[in-house]
Coordinates of C-alpha atoms and ligand atoms in Angstrom, one line a residue:
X201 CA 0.0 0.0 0.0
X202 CA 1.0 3.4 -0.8
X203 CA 0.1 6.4 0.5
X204 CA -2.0 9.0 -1.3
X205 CA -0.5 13.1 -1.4
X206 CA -3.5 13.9 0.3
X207 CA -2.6 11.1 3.0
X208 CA 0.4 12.2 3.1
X209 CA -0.6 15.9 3.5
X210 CA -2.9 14.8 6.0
X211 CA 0.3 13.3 8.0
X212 CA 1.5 17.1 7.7
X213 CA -1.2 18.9 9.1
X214 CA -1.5 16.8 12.1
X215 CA 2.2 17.1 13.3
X216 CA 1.7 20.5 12.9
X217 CA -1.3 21.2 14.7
X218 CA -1.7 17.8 17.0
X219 CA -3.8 17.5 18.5
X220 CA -6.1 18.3 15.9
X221 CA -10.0 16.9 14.9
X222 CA -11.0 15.4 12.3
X223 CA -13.1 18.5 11.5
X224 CA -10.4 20.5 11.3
X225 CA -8.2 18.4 9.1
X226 CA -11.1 18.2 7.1
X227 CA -11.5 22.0 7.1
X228 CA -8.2 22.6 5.8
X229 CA -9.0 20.7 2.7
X230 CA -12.4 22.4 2.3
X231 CA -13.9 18.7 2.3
X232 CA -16.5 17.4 4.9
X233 CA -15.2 14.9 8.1
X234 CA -17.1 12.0 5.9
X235 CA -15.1 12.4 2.9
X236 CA -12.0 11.9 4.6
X237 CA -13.0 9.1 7.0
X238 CA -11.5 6.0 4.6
X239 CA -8.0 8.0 5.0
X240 CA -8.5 8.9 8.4
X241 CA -9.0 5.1 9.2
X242 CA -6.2 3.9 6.9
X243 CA -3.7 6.4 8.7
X244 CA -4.8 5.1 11.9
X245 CA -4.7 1.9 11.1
X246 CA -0.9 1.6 9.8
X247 CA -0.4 3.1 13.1
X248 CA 1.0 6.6 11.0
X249 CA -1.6 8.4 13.3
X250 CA -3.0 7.9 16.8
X251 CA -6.9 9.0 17.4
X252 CA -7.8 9.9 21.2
X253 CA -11.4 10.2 21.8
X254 CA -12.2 13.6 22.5
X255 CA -8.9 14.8 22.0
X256 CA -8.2 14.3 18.7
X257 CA -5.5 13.3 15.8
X258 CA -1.7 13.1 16.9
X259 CA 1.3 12.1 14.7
X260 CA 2.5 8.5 16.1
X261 CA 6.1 9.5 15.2
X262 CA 6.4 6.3 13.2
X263 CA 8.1 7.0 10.2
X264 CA 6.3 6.9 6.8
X265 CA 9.0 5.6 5.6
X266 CA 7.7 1.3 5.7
X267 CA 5.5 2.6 3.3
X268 CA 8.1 3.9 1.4
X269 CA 9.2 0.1 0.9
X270 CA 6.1 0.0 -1.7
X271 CA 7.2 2.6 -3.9
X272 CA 9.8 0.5 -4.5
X273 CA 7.4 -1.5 -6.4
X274 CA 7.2 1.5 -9.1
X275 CA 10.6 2.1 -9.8
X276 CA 11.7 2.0 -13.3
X277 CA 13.4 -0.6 -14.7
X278 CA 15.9 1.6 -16.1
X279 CA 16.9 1.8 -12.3
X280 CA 17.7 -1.1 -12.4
X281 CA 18.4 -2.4 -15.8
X282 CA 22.2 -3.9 -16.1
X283 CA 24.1 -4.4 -19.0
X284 CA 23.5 -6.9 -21.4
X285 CA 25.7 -9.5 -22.6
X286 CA 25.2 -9.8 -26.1
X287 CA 26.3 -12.7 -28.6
X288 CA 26.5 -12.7 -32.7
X289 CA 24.0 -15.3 -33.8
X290 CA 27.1 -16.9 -35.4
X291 CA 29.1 -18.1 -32.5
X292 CA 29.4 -21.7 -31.5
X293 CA 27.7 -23.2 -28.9
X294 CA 31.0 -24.3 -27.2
X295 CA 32.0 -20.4 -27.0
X296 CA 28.4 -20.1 -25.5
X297 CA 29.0 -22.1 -23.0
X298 CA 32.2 -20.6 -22.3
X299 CA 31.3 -16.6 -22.5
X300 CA 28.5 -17.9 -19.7
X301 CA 31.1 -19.2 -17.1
X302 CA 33.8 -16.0 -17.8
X303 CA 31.0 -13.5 -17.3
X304 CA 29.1 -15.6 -14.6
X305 CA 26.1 -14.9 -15.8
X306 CA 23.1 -17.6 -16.3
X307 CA 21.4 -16.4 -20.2
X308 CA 23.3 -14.2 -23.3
X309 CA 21.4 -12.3 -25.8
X310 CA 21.6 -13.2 -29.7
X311 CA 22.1 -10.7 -32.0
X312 CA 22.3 -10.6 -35.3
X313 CA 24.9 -8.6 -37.5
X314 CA 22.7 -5.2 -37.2
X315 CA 22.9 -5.7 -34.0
X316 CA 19.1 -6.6 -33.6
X317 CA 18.0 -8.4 -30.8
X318 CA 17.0 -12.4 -32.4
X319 CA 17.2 -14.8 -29.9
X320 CA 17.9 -15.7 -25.6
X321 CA 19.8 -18.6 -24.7
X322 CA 20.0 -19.6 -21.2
X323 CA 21.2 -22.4 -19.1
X324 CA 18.3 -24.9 -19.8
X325 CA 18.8 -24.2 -23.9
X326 CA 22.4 -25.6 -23.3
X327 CA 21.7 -28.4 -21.0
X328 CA 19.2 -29.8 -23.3
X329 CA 21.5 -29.3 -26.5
X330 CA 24.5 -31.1 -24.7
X331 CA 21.9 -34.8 -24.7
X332 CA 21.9 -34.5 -28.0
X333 CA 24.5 -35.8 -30.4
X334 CA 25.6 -32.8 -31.9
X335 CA 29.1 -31.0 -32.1
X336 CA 28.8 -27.7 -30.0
X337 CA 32.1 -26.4 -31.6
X338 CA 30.3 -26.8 -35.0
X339 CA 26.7 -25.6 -34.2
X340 CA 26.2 -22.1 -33.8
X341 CA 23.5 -20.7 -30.9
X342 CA 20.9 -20.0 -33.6
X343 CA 20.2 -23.5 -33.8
X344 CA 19.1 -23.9 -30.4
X345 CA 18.3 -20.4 -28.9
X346 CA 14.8 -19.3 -28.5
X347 CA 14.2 -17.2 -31.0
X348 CA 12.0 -13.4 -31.7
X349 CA 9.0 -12.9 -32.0
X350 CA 9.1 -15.3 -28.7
X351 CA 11.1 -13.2 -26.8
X352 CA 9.6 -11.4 -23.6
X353 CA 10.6 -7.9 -23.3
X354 CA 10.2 -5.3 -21.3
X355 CA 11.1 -0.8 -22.0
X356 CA 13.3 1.0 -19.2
X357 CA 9.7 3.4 -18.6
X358 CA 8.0 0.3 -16.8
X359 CA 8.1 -0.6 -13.4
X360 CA 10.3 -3.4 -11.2
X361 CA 6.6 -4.6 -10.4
X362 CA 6.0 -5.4 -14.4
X363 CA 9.6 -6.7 -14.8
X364 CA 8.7 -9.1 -11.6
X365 CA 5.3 -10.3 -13.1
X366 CA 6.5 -10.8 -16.7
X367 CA 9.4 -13.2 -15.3
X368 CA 7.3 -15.3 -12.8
X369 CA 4.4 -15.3 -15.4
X370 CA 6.5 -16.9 -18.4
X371 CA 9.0 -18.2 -16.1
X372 CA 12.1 -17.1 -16.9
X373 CA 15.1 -15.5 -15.7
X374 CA 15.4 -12.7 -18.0
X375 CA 14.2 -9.9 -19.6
X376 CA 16.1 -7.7 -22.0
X377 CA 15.3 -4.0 -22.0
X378 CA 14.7 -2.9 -25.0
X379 CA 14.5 0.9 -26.5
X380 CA 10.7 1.6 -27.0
X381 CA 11.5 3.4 -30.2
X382 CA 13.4 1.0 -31.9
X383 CA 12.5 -2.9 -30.2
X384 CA 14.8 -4.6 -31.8
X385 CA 17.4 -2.5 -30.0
X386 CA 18.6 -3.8 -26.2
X387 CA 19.4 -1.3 -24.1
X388 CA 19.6 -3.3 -20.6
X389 CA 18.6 -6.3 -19.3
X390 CA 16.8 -7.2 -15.6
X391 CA 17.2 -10.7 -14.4
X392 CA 15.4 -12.4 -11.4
X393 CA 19.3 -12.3 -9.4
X394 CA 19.1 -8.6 -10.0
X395 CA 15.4 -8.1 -8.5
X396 CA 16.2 -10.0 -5.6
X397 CA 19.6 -8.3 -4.9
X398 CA 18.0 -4.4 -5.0
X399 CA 15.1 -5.6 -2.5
X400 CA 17.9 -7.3 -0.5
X401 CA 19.8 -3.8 -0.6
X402 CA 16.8 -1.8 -0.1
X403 CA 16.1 -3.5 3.0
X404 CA 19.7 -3.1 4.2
X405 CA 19.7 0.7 3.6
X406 CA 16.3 1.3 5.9
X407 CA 17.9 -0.5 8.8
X408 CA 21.3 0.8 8.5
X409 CA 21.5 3.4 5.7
X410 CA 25.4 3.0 5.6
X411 CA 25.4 -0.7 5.2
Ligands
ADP640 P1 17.4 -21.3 -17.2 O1 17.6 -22.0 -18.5 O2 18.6 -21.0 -16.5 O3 16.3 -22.0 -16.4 P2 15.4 -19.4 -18.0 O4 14.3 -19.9 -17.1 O5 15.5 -17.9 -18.3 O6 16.8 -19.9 -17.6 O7 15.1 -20.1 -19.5 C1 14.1 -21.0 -19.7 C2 13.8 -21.0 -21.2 O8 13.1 -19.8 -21.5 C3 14.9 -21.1 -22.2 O9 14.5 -21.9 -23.3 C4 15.2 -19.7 -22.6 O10 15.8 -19.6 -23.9 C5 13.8 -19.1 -22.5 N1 13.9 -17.7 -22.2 C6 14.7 -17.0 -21.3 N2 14.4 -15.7 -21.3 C7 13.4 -15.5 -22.1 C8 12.6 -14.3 -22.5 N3 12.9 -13.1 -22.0 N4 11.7 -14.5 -23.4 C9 11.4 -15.7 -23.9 N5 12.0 -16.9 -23.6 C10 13.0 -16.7 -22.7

């Protein structure tokens, strides 16, 4: 849940005139008591503010910032977007496997020679190509890549919560970024690894912001 501006200015008001009613946190909006009860009970209820009877609205001192953790949700990709590793559709499978384990990472991106995005190979595409028969020195990744228009993409305007959904949904580890004027064009890429390591450091920072 995130909080609205007017929540937010609501939060205002009361630290600067606590204790205050509800009519007069109303008043300052020109709105009615009713029309603000739903946010009056939401603040309350994330224990933001404290409601005395007779008394009126005070400012828990809790910070606002937990709810801050659900912005996070709606950060851009292009926050987070890393660079991509990109291969010409042309290279062997061996060399694949071997660009995968000197860049530690677990997918490449197949390009073709305008540089176009064509293809993902990832771990599984390799494991399933190394039962078969075939030379990998010999067979180049276009053979047993997945291949466009297949490919799930995602542009560096949408948020961590679309990357997130897009990779559980189709259930895979990674989405390349690609430039929403010209989609053949990767810009970035956001993995799973990467999602899970900026919630891990975003929880770090609100408990210790120098960690
Ligand atoms: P791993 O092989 O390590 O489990 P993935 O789960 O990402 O990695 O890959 C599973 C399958 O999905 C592979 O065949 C891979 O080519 C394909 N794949 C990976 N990323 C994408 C994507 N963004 N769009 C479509 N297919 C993908």
């Amino acid at each position: 849940m995130e909080l609205t501006p007017r929540q937010m200015k609501m939060i205002e008001i009361v630290k600067e005139h606590q204790p205050i009613s509800g009519e007069a946190i109303a008043k300052q909006f020109g709105l009615s008591r009713a029309t603000l009860r739903n946010d009056l009970s939401i603040l309350t209820m994330t224990g933001l503010l404290d409601a005395r009877p007779k008394v009126g609205y005070f400012y828990t001192g809790q910070p606002v910032e937990p709810l801050l953790f659900d912005k996070l949700y709606h950060i851009n990709v292009s926050e987070i977007m890393i660079p991509p590793l990109m291969i010409l559709q042309t290279i062997s499978v061996y060399e694949a496997v071997t660009t995968l384990f000197m860049y530690d990472v677990g997918s490449l991106y197949v390009k073709n020679e305008a540089d176009e995005l064509i293809g993902v190979l990832s771990r599984k595409d390799l494991l399933r190509f190394s039962i078969s028969a075939t030379a990998p020195e010999k067979t180049p990744v276009a053979m047993i890549m997945t291949r466009m228009p297949n490919i799930i993409t995602i542009t560096p305007k949408e948020t961590i919560l679309t990357a997130g959904t897009l990779l559980s949904r189709h259930e895979i580890d990674t989405l390349p970024v690609i430039d929403p004027e010209q989609p053949k064009k990767v810009i970035g890429k956001v993995t799973k690894t990467r999602i899970m390591d900026f919630f891990i450091q975003a929880g770090h920072d609100s408990e210790h912001p120098s960690f």
